Amino acid sequence: MVEVARRTLLAGAAALGGAAAGLAAPGTAAAAPAAPAAAASGRPPGQGPVTLGPGDPRYSSLTRRGSNGRFVGTPERVHVVSTTEQVVAAVQQAVRGGKRIAVRSGGHCFENFVDDPSVRVLIDTSPMREVRYDAARRAFAVEPGALLGEVYRALFLGWGVSIPAGATAEVGVGGHVLGGGYGTLSRRYGLSVDHLYAVEVVVVDRSGTARSVVATRDPKDPHHDLWWAHTGGGGGNFGIVTRYWFRDPAAEGDDPARLLPKAPGALLSFSATWDWKNLDERAFTRLARNHGTWHEHDSAPDSRYADLFSVLMLTTRNTGEIMLVGQLDATAPGAERRMRAYVDAVGRGVGAEPVVRHQVRPWLEAVAAVQESAPTPYKVKSGYLRKRYTDRQIAEAYRHLTDAVPEGVTGALWLVSYGGKVNAVAPDATAVAQRDSILKVICMTGWEGTDEAGAKHLAWVRGFYRDVYADTGGVPVPGEVSDGSFINYPDRDLADPNLNTSGVPWHTLYYKDNYPRLQKIKARWDPRDEFRHALSIRPPR
């Protein structure tokens, strides 16, 4: 039972590019590192576009590679593209035919934005995997189909640098960056978009003409607003990204090894595991309080623990254990001592001793192991925390993880380290408005088998989320404790008035005061609303 529970729960977790799915607990096997060829040399020379339909034997592989097995698309055509020019041609053909468009890179969208039945044309950018240094722009060019593990490998082996991005190596760059991009280096260096210099986007003008545009962070750039929209505005809103350029805004000179943050040489990975049999409500409450309070005190931009990334995985009792996993820069002074002090602080007064393991691993071994998972059904709901959960919220979490778990249901509440240098940026400098949070909240469930099993899991995770946020209409309304939701973990429930009774619209939960500006940019760059989905930015009325 425990092994089945683990498998169904962690299947959905594998898609969490900004969370901890890629943090293998010390003592567990890690996947072999991905071969560096694709990242180092880019796409195979001379590869042309491939267009296919339902009768082609490749169709099923391309339409079923989305990580969330709840959704499978049925487009009329799939365009497998390798260049910006091919993307322009595919978009133009779809627009002329009046066909709804969607784009896929890594395939990790949590909702059916790509696999909606109304999508008739799917543009697959997975062959676009080049990572290179662009001397003309003094920035690193990355194509949207590159997986995070491939990007980390190419940047590190070539120049010893990295970008702060997700912990799951098999997530594609394409959609990950558009929602902000966070991960194991974010407390130390900020978000991916804080290092975004430029973006190339295929857009459609009012006449229906498709073209590519390069927009930069230079305020004098006439396309600057399009750049800003791609610093957290989410995917599927303005066009199709065909290339990103990254450079630290404070970097000077033209030495590429100095234009992005240095990657650590090694990481100290750790885990602390508490057996559910040793935890009652008092112990659980103390554990959750300690973890939240620690992050309230140690999440400033100048924190001595800026190199820490951790996740407290509060799983349903039927999984057998609760785990705290994380990592620190192993080359920093006192890394093991600081790790033990952190674990001790989280576990203080709980009354049950955790099993603690740790190991030091080279950077690439820790972050670049790509092991793509088979699609499986799951549901994820998210939030930001400015302060720890209240005691009432912790009590609700305990109830839903223990006595309120239906037979056969597994799930978890993850509390993920955040803050640090993320919070050194103004909320309007990028489209990411949440710039004073300390934790990310991920409430999830995954399942195997029948629709009946899925219905039970969905009801459980929705009830969990609703009751934790009961004081604010069942959703994390920005306020003293919460600060809305994360657009890269989209949740259509937030737009359902039966599940969001707060009176606060879904777009405020995601974008806060930045939404009106995003609407204006939408009106300028996608006036025909060619790029849309259930939670896409709406043009102003």
Coordinates of C-alpha atoms in Angstrom, one line a residue:
M1 CA 0.0 0.0 0.0
V2 CA 2.8 2.4 0.9
E3 CA 4.6 1.8 -2.4
V4 CA 1.4 2.4 -4.4
A5 CA 0.7 5.6 -2.5
R6 CA 4.2 6.9 -3.2
R7 CA 4.0 6.1 -6.9
T8 CA 0.6 7.8 -7.5
L9 CA 1.6 10.8 -5.4
L10 CA 5.0 11.4 -6.9
A11 CA 3.9 10.9 -10.5
G12 CA 2.3 14.3 -10.6
A13 CA 5.1 15.8 -8.6
A14 CA 7.5 15.0 -11.4
A15 CA 6.0 17.9 -13.4
L16 CA 6.8 20.5 -10.8
G17 CA 9.7 22.3 -12.5
G18 CA 9.9 25.0 -9.9
A19 CA 9.6 22.6 -6.9
A20 CA 11.5 19.7 -5.6
A21 CA 10.7 16.8 -7.9
G22 CA 14.3 16.7 -9.0
L23 CA 15.8 16.6 -5.4
A24 CA 16.6 13.0 -4.9
A25 CA 16.8 12.1 -1.2
P26 CA 20.3 11.1 -0.2
G27 CA 20.7 7.3 -0.4
T28 CA 18.3 7.0 -3.4
A29 CA 19.3 6.2 -6.9
A30 CA 19.5 9.1 -9.4
A31 CA 19.0 8.9 -13.1
A32 CA 22.1 8.9 -15.3
P33 CA 23.0 12.4 -16.6
A34 CA 21.5 13.3 -20.0
A35 CA 23.9 13.2 -22.9
P36 CA 25.2 16.7 -23.6
A37 CA 25.1 16.5 -27.4
A38 CA 21.7 18.3 -28.0
A39 CA 22.5 21.1 -25.6
A40 CA 26.1 21.6 -26.9
S41 CA 25.5 21.5 -30.6
G42 CA 21.9 22.5 -31.0
R43 CA 19.4 20.9 -33.5
P44 CA 20.6 18.6 -36.2
P45 CA 21.6 20.6 -39.3
G46 CA 19.1 20.7 -42.1
Q47 CA 16.1 19.4 -40.1
G48 CA 13.0 20.7 -41.8
P49 CA 9.4 21.1 -40.5
V50 CA 7.3 18.0 -40.0
T51 CA 3.5 18.2 -40.4
L52 CA 1.3 15.3 -39.5
G53 CA -2.2 14.3 -38.7
P54 CA -4.2 11.6 -36.9
G55 CA -3.3 8.9 -39.5
D56 CA 0.5 9.2 -38.9
P57 CA 2.1 6.7 -36.5
R58 CA 3.9 9.6 -34.7
Y59 CA 0.6 11.4 -33.9
S60 CA -0.1 9.5 -30.7
S61 CA 3.4 10.1 -29.3
L62 CA 3.2 13.8 -29.9
T63 CA -0.4 14.3 -28.6
R64 CA 0.1 12.1 -25.5
R65 CA 3.4 13.5 -24.2
G66 CA 1.8 16.1 -21.9
S67 CA 2.8 15.1 -18.4
N68 CA -0.8 15.4 -17.0
G69 CA -2.6 12.2 -18.1
R70 CA -6.0 13.8 -17.4
F71 CA -5.8 15.5 -20.8
V72 CA -5.1 14.2 -24.3
G73 CA -5.5 16.5 -27.3
T74 CA -7.0 15.7 -30.7
P75 CA -5.6 18.4 -33.0
E76 CA -6.1 18.2 -36.8
R77 CA -2.4 18.9 -37.4
V78 CA 0.8 18.8 -35.4
H79 CA 3.7 20.9 -36.7
V80 CA 7.1 19.7 -35.4
V81 CA 9.3 22.8 -35.9
S82 CA 13.1 23.5 -35.7
T83 CA 13.4 27.2 -36.5
T84 CA 11.7 30.5 -36.0
E85 CA 10.8 30.7 -39.7
Q86 CA 9.1 27.3 -39.4
V87 CA 7.0 28.6 -36.5
V88 CA 6.0 31.7 -38.4
A89 CA 4.9 29.6 -41.3
A90 CA 2.9 27.2 -39.1
V91 CA 1.2 30.0 -37.3
Q92 CA 0.4 31.8 -40.5
Q93 CA -1.2 28.7 -42.0
A94 CA -3.3 28.2 -38.8
V95 CA -4.5 31.8 -38.8
R96 CA -5.5 31.8 -42.4
G97 CA -7.5 28.6 -41.8
G98 CA -9.1 30.0 -38.7
K99 CA -7.7 27.3 -36.6
R100 CA -7.1 27.5 -32.8
I101 CA -3.4 27.3 -32.0
A102 CA -1.5 25.8 -29.0
V103 CA 2.3 25.3 -28.5
R104 CA 4.1 22.6 -26.6
S105 CA 7.8 22.5 -25.5
G106 CA 8.5 20.3 -22.5
G107 CA 4.8 19.3 -22.1
H108 CA 4.4 20.1 -18.4
C109 CA 1.3 22.3 -18.4
F110 CA -0.9 21.3 -15.4
E111 CA -4.2 22.1 -17.1
N112 CA -5.6 21.4 -20.6
F113 CA -4.4 24.6 -22.2
V114 CA -2.5 22.6 -24.9
D115 CA -4.9 19.6 -25.0
D116 CA -8.2 21.5 -25.1
P117 CA -10.6 19.9 -27.6
S118 CA -10.9 23.3 -29.4
V119 CA -7.2 23.3 -30.3
R120 CA -6.9 22.3 -33.9
V121 CA -3.2 23.1 -34.5
L122 CA -0.4 22.0 -32.2
I123 CA 3.0 23.5 -32.7
D124 CA 5.7 21.3 -31.1
T125 CA 9.0 23.1 -30.5
S126 CA 10.8 20.2 -28.8
P127 CA 13.5 20.0 -31.5
M128 CA 14.5 23.6 -30.8
R129 CA 17.1 22.8 -28.1
E130 CA 20.1 25.0 -28.9
V131 CA 22.0 26.6 -26.1
R132 CA 24.9 28.9 -27.2
Y133 CA 26.6 32.2 -26.4
D134 CA 25.5 35.1 -28.6
A135 CA 28.5 37.5 -28.7
A136 CA 26.5 40.2 -30.5
R137 CA 24.1 40.5 -27.6
R138 CA 26.5 39.5 -24.9
A139 CA 24.0 37.0 -23.7
F140 CA 23.2 33.3 -23.7
A141 CA 20.6 32.2 -26.3
V142 CA 18.4 29.3 -25.3
E143 CA 15.7 27.8 -27.5
P144 CA 12.3 26.8 -25.9
G145 CA 12.6 23.0 -26.5
A146 CA 15.7 22.7 -24.4
L147 CA 15.2 20.8 -21.1
L148 CA 16.4 22.5 -18.0
G149 CA 19.0 19.7 -17.4
E150 CA 20.4 20.3 -20.9
V151 CA 20.6 24.0 -20.2
Y152 CA 22.4 23.5 -16.9
R153 CA 24.8 21.1 -18.5
A154 CA 25.6 23.4 -21.5
L155 CA 26.1 26.5 -19.4
F156 CA 28.1 24.8 -16.7
L157 CA 30.5 22.8 -18.9
G158 CA 31.0 25.7 -21.3
W159 CA 31.3 28.7 -18.9
G160 CA 30.8 27.5 -15.3
V161 CA 27.6 29.5 -15.0
S162 CA 23.8 28.9 -14.6
I163 CA 20.4 30.5 -14.5
P164 CA 18.2 30.2 -11.4
A165 CA 15.5 27.8 -12.7
G166 CA 13.6 24.7 -11.8
A167 CA 14.7 21.6 -9.9
T168 CA 13.2 19.2 -12.4
A169 CA 15.6 18.5 -15.2
E170 CA 13.1 17.3 -17.8
V171 CA 11.0 20.4 -17.7
G172 CA 11.2 22.5 -21.0
V173 CA 12.5 26.0 -20.9
G174 CA 9.7 27.2 -23.1
G175 CA 6.8 27.6 -20.6
H176 CA 8.9 27.5 -17.4
V177 CA 10.5 30.9 -17.9
L178 CA 7.2 32.6 -19.0
G179 CA 5.7 32.2 -15.5
G180 CA 8.8 33.6 -13.8
G181 CA 11.0 30.5 -13.4
Y182 CA 12.1 29.6 -9.9
G183 CA 14.1 26.8 -8.3
T184 CA 17.1 25.8 -6.3
L185 CA 19.2 28.9 -6.9
S186 CA 16.4 31.4 -6.6
R187 CA 16.9 32.4 -3.0
R188 CA 20.5 33.2 -3.9
Y189 CA 20.1 34.7 -7.3
G190 CA 16.4 35.5 -8.0
L191 CA 14.1 34.2 -10.7
S192 CA 14.9 33.2 -14.2
V193 CA 13.2 36.3 -15.5
D194 CA 15.4 38.5 -13.4
H195 CA 18.2 37.4 -15.8
L196 CA 16.2 37.6 -19.0
Y197 CA 17.7 40.0 -21.4
A198 CA 15.6 39.4 -24.5
V199 CA 13.0 37.2 -26.0
E200 CA 12.1 36.3 -29.6
V201 CA 8.3 35.9 -30.1
V202 CA 6.2 34.9 -33.1
V203 CA 3.1 37.2 -33.0
V204 CA 0.1 37.9 -35.1
D205 CA -0.9 41.5 -36.0
R206 CA -4.4 42.9 -36.5
S207 CA -4.3 42.0 -40.2
G208 CA -3.6 38.4 -39.4
T209 CA 0.0 38.5 -40.5
A210 CA 2.5 36.3 -38.5
R211 CA 6.0 37.6 -37.9
S212 CA 8.8 37.3 -35.4
V213 CA 9.8 40.1 -33.0
V214 CA 12.8 40.5 -30.7
A215 CA 12.1 42.4 -27.5
T216 CA 14.7 43.4 -24.9
R217 CA 14.8 44.8 -21.4
D218 CA 16.2 48.1 -22.7
P219 CA 13.5 50.6 -21.7
K220 CA 14.3 52.5 -25.0
D221 CA 13.4 49.4 -27.1
P222 CA 10.1 50.0 -28.8
H223 CA 9.2 46.4 -28.1
H224 CA 10.1 46.6 -24.4
D225 CA 6.5 46.0 -23.3
L226 CA 6.5 42.6 -25.0
W227 CA 9.7 41.7 -23.1
W228 CA 8.1 42.7 -19.8
A229 CA 5.0 40.6 -20.5
H230 CA 7.3 37.6 -20.9
T231 CA 8.8 38.1 -17.4
G232 CA 6.0 36.3 -15.6
G233 CA 2.9 36.9 -17.8
G234 CA 2.5 33.1 -18.3
G235 CA 2.5 31.0 -21.5
G236 CA 0.0 31.0 -24.3
N237 CA -0.9 34.7 -24.0
F238 CA 1.0 36.8 -26.6
G239 CA 2.6 34.5 -29.1
I240 CA 5.1 31.7 -29.4
V241 CA 8.6 32.2 -27.9
T242 CA 11.3 30.8 -30.2
R243 CA 14.4 32.0 -28.3
Y244 CA 15.4 33.5 -24.9
W245 CA 18.6 35.4 -24.1
F246 CA 19.9 35.5 -20.6
R247 CA 22.3 37.9 -19.0
D248 CA 22.6 39.2 -15.4
P249 CA 21.4 42.9 -15.5
A250 CA 24.4 43.8 -13.3
A251 CA 27.0 42.0 -15.5
E252 CA 29.6 44.1 -17.3
G253 CA 32.1 43.3 -20.0
D254 CA 32.0 40.6 -22.7
D255 CA 33.5 37.6 -20.9
P256 CA 30.6 35.1 -21.0
A257 CA 31.9 33.4 -17.8
R258 CA 31.0 36.7 -16.0
L259 CA 27.6 37.3 -17.5
L260 CA 25.5 34.9 -15.5
P261 CA 25.7 33.6 -11.9
K262 CA 28.4 31.1 -11.1
A263 CA 27.0 27.6 -10.4
P264 CA 28.2 25.9 -7.2
G265 CA 30.9 23.2 -7.7
A266 CA 29.0 20.8 -5.5
L267 CA 25.8 20.5 -3.5
L268 CA 25.1 19.1 -0.1
S269 CA 21.8 17.3 -0.4
F270 CA 19.9 16.3 2.7
S271 CA 16.7 14.7 3.9
A272 CA 15.0 14.4 7.3
T273 CA 12.3 11.9 7.6
W274 CA 9.6 11.6 10.4
D275 CA 7.5 8.4 10.6
W276 CA 3.8 9.3 10.7
K277 CA 3.4 6.6 13.4
N278 CA 5.4 8.9 15.8
L279 CA 3.4 12.1 15.0
D280 CA 0.2 13.2 16.6
E281 CA -1.6 16.6 16.0
R282 CA 0.6 18.4 18.5
A283 CA 3.8 17.1 16.9
F284 CA 2.5 17.9 13.4
T285 CA 1.5 21.4 14.4
R286 CA 4.9 22.1 16.0
L287 CA 6.7 20.8 12.8
A288 CA 4.7 23.1 10.5
R289 CA 5.0 26.1 12.8
N290 CA 8.8 25.6 13.2
H291 CA 9.3 25.4 9.4
G292 CA 7.2 28.5 8.7
T293 CA 8.7 30.5 11.5
W294 CA 12.2 29.7 10.3
H295 CA 11.4 31.0 6.9
E296 CA 9.8 34.2 8.3
H297 CA 13.2 34.9 10.0
D298 CA 15.6 33.7 7.3
S299 CA 14.2 34.7 3.9
A300 CA 15.5 38.2 3.4
P301 CA 17.7 39.0 0.4
D302 CA 20.8 39.1 2.6
S303 CA 19.9 35.9 4.5
R304 CA 22.8 33.8 5.7
Y305 CA 20.8 30.9 4.3
A306 CA 20.4 32.3 0.8
D307 CA 21.9 29.1 -0.7
L308 CA 19.3 26.9 1.0
F309 CA 16.5 25.3 -1.0
S310 CA 14.2 23.0 0.8
V311 CA 10.7 21.4 0.7
L312 CA 8.7 20.2 3.7
M313 CA 6.6 17.4 2.2
L314 CA 3.5 17.0 4.4
T315 CA 2.0 13.8 2.9
T316 CA -1.2 11.9 3.7
R317 CA -0.7 9.5 6.6
N318 CA -1.2 6.5 4.4
T319 CA 2.2 7.2 2.7
G320 CA 3.9 6.4 5.9
E321 CA 6.2 9.4 6.5
I322 CA 6.8 13.2 6.3
M323 CA 10.0 14.4 4.7
L324 CA 12.1 17.5 4.6
V325 CA 14.4 17.5 1.6
G326 CA 16.8 20.2 0.5
Q327 CA 20.3 21.3 -0.5
L328 CA 23.0 23.9 0.3
D329 CA 26.1 25.0 -1.5
A330 CA 28.6 22.4 -0.3
T331 CA 31.6 24.7 -1.1
A332 CA 30.3 27.4 1.3
P333 CA 31.9 27.6 4.8
G334 CA 30.1 25.4 7.4
A335 CA 27.6 23.8 5.0
E336 CA 27.1 20.7 7.0
R337 CA 26.9 22.6 10.3
R338 CA 24.3 25.0 8.8
M339 CA 22.3 22.0 7.4
R340 CA 22.1 20.4 10.8
A341 CA 21.2 23.7 12.5
Y342 CA 18.3 24.1 10.0
V343 CA 17.0 20.5 10.4
D344 CA 17.3 20.9 14.2
A345 CA 15.3 24.2 14.1
V346 CA 12.5 22.6 12.0
G347 CA 12.3 19.6 14.3
R348 CA 12.7 21.3 17.7
G349 CA 10.1 20.3 20.2
V350 CA 8.3 17.9 17.8
G351 CA 9.0 15.0 20.2
A352 CA 10.0 12.5 17.5
E353 CA 13.5 12.3 16.1
P354 CA 13.9 12.3 12.3
V355 CA 16.2 10.0 10.3
V356 CA 18.7 12.4 8.8
R357 CA 20.8 11.6 5.7
H358 CA 23.1 13.8 3.6
Q359 CA 25.6 13.6 0.9
V360 CA 27.8 15.8 -1.3
R361 CA 27.3 15.6 -5.0
P362 CA 28.9 17.4 -8.0
W363 CA 26.6 20.2 -9.4
L364 CA 25.7 18.4 -12.6
E365 CA 25.0 15.1 -10.9
A366 CA 22.6 16.9 -8.6
V367 CA 20.7 19.0 -11.1
A368 CA 21.1 17.7 -14.7
A369 CA 19.8 14.1 -14.5
V370 CA 16.9 13.9 -17.0
Q371 CA 14.5 11.1 -16.5
E372 CA 11.3 11.7 -18.3
S373 CA 8.2 10.3 -16.6
A374 CA 5.2 8.7 -18.3
P375 CA 2.0 10.8 -18.3
T376 CA -0.3 10.2 -15.3
P377 CA -3.4 12.0 -14.0
Y378 CA -2.8 14.6 -11.3
K379 CA -4.2 17.9 -9.9
V380 CA -2.1 20.7 -8.4
K381 CA -3.2 23.8 -6.5
S382 CA -0.8 26.5 -5.4
G383 CA -0.2 29.6 -3.3
Y384 CA 2.4 32.1 -2.0
L385 CA 2.9 32.7 1.8
R386 CA 4.1 35.9 3.3
K387 CA 3.9 34.4 6.8
R388 CA 3.5 30.9 8.0
Y389 CA 0.1 29.3 8.0
T390 CA -2.1 30.2 11.0
D391 CA -2.8 27.6 13.6
R392 CA -6.3 27.2 12.2
Q393 CA -4.8 26.5 8.7
I394 CA -2.4 24.0 10.2
A395 CA -5.2 22.2 11.9
E396 CA -7.1 21.9 8.7
A397 CA -4.0 20.6 6.9
Y398 CA -3.6 17.9 9.6
R399 CA -7.3 16.9 9.4
H400 CA -7.1 16.5 5.6
L401 CA -3.9 14.6 5.7
T402 CA -5.1 12.1 8.4
D403 CA -8.8 11.5 9.3
A404 CA -10.3 13.2 6.2
V405 CA -8.4 11.0 3.7
P406 CA -10.8 8.7 1.7
E407 CA -9.9 5.1 1.1
G408 CA -7.3 4.9 -1.7
V409 CA -6.5 8.6 -1.9
T410 CA -3.0 10.0 -1.5
G411 CA -1.8 13.6 -1.7
A412 CA 0.5 16.1 -0.1
L413 CA 1.0 19.7 0.9
W414 CA 4.5 20.9 0.0
L415 CA 5.9 24.1 1.5
V416 CA 8.8 25.2 -0.7
S417 CA 11.6 27.6 0.2
Y418 CA 11.2 31.0 -1.5
G419 CA 12.2 34.6 -0.9
G420 CA 15.8 35.7 -0.7
K421 CA 17.0 37.6 -3.8
V422 CA 13.5 37.0 -5.3
N423 CA 12.3 39.7 -2.9
A424 CA 15.0 42.2 -3.9
V425 CA 13.1 43.1 -7.1
A426 CA 10.2 45.5 -7.2
P427 CA 6.7 44.0 -7.9
D428 CA 6.3 46.0 -11.1
A429 CA 9.8 45.5 -12.5
T430 CA 8.7 42.3 -14.0
A431 CA 5.3 40.7 -14.5
V432 CA 5.8 38.6 -11.4
A433 CA 4.0 40.6 -8.7
Q434 CA 4.7 38.4 -5.7
R435 CA 8.0 39.8 -4.4
D436 CA 7.7 39.6 -0.6
S437 CA 6.8 35.9 -0.1
I438 CA 8.8 33.4 1.9
L439 CA 7.2 30.1 0.8
K440 CA 5.4 28.6 -2.1
V441 CA 2.5 26.3 -1.4
I442 CA 1.8 23.2 -3.5
C443 CA -1.2 21.1 -2.8
M444 CA -1.3 18.0 -5.0
T445 CA -2.7 14.6 -5.7
G446 CA -2.1 12.0 -8.3
W447 CA -3.8 8.7 -9.1
E448 CA -3.9 5.6 -11.3
G449 CA -6.8 3.8 -12.8
T450 CA -10.5 4.8 -13.3
D451 CA -12.4 8.0 -13.5
E452 CA -14.0 7.1 -10.2
A453 CA -10.6 7.1 -8.6
G454 CA -9.9 10.5 -10.1
A455 CA -13.1 11.9 -8.9
K456 CA -12.3 10.9 -5.3
H457 CA -8.8 12.5 -5.5
L458 CA -10.1 15.7 -7.1
A459 CA -12.7 16.1 -4.4
W460 CA -10.1 15.5 -1.7
V461 CA -7.6 18.1 -3.0
R462 CA -10.3 20.7 -3.7
G463 CA -11.7 20.2 -0.1
F464 CA -8.2 20.5 1.3
Y465 CA -7.5 23.8 -0.5
R466 CA -10.9 25.2 0.2
D467 CA -10.8 24.5 4.0
V468 CA -7.2 25.8 4.4
Y469 CA -8.2 29.1 2.8
A470 CA -11.8 29.2 4.2
D471 CA -11.2 32.6 5.8
T472 CA -10.7 34.1 2.3
G473 CA -13.3 32.4 0.2
G474 CA -11.4 29.2 -0.4
V475 CA -8.5 30.8 -2.3
P476 CA -5.2 32.5 -1.2
V477 CA -6.3 36.1 -1.5
P478 CA -3.4 38.5 -1.2
G479 CA -3.2 39.8 2.3
E480 CA -1.3 39.5 5.6
V481 CA -0.6 35.7 5.2
S482 CA -1.2 34.8 1.6
D483 CA -0.2 36.5 -1.7
G484 CA -2.1 34.8 -4.4
S485 CA -1.2 31.9 -6.7
F486 CA 1.5 30.9 -9.1
I487 CA 0.6 31.1 -12.8
N488 CA 3.0 28.3 -13.8
Y489 CA 0.9 26.0 -11.7
P490 CA -2.4 27.0 -13.3
D491 CA -5.6 26.0 -11.7
R492 CA -8.9 26.4 -13.5
D493 CA -10.8 26.1 -10.2
L494 CA -9.8 29.7 -9.4
A495 CA -12.1 30.9 -12.1
D496 CA -15.0 28.8 -10.9
P497 CA -17.3 30.9 -8.6
N498 CA -18.4 27.7 -6.9
L499 CA -14.9 27.0 -5.8
N500 CA -13.6 30.6 -5.5
T501 CA -16.2 32.5 -3.4
S502 CA -13.9 35.3 -2.4
G503 CA -15.1 37.8 -5.0
V504 CA -11.5 38.2 -6.1
P505 CA -11.0 37.3 -9.8
W506 CA -8.6 34.6 -10.8
H507 CA -6.3 37.1 -12.6
T508 CA -5.8 39.2 -9.4
L509 CA -4.7 36.0 -7.6
Y510 CA -2.1 35.5 -10.3
Y511 CA -1.0 38.9 -11.4
K512 CA -2.3 41.4 -8.7
D513 CA -1.8 45.0 -9.8
N514 CA 0.1 44.0 -12.9
Y515 CA -2.9 42.6 -14.7
P516 CA -4.1 45.9 -16.4
R517 CA -0.6 46.4 -17.9
L518 CA -0.7 42.9 -19.2
Q519 CA -4.1 43.5 -20.8
K520 CA -2.8 46.5 -22.7
I521 CA 0.2 44.5 -23.9
K522 CA -2.2 41.8 -25.0
A523 CA -4.2 44.3 -27.0
R524 CA -1.1 45.6 -28.8
W525 CA 0.6 42.3 -29.6
D526 CA -2.3 39.8 -29.9
P527 CA -5.2 42.0 -31.0
R528 CA -7.1 39.1 -32.6
D529 CA -6.7 36.9 -29.4
E530 CA -5.1 34.1 -31.4
F531 CA -3.2 32.8 -28.4
R532 CA -5.7 32.0 -25.7
H533 CA -6.8 29.4 -23.2
A534 CA -9.0 29.0 -20.1
L535 CA -6.8 31.4 -18.0
S536 CA -5.3 33.5 -20.7
I537 CA -5.0 37.3 -20.3
R538 CA -8.1 39.0 -21.6
P539 CA -7.9 42.1 -23.8
P540 CA -9.3 45.2 -22.0
R541 CA -12.9 46.0 -22.7

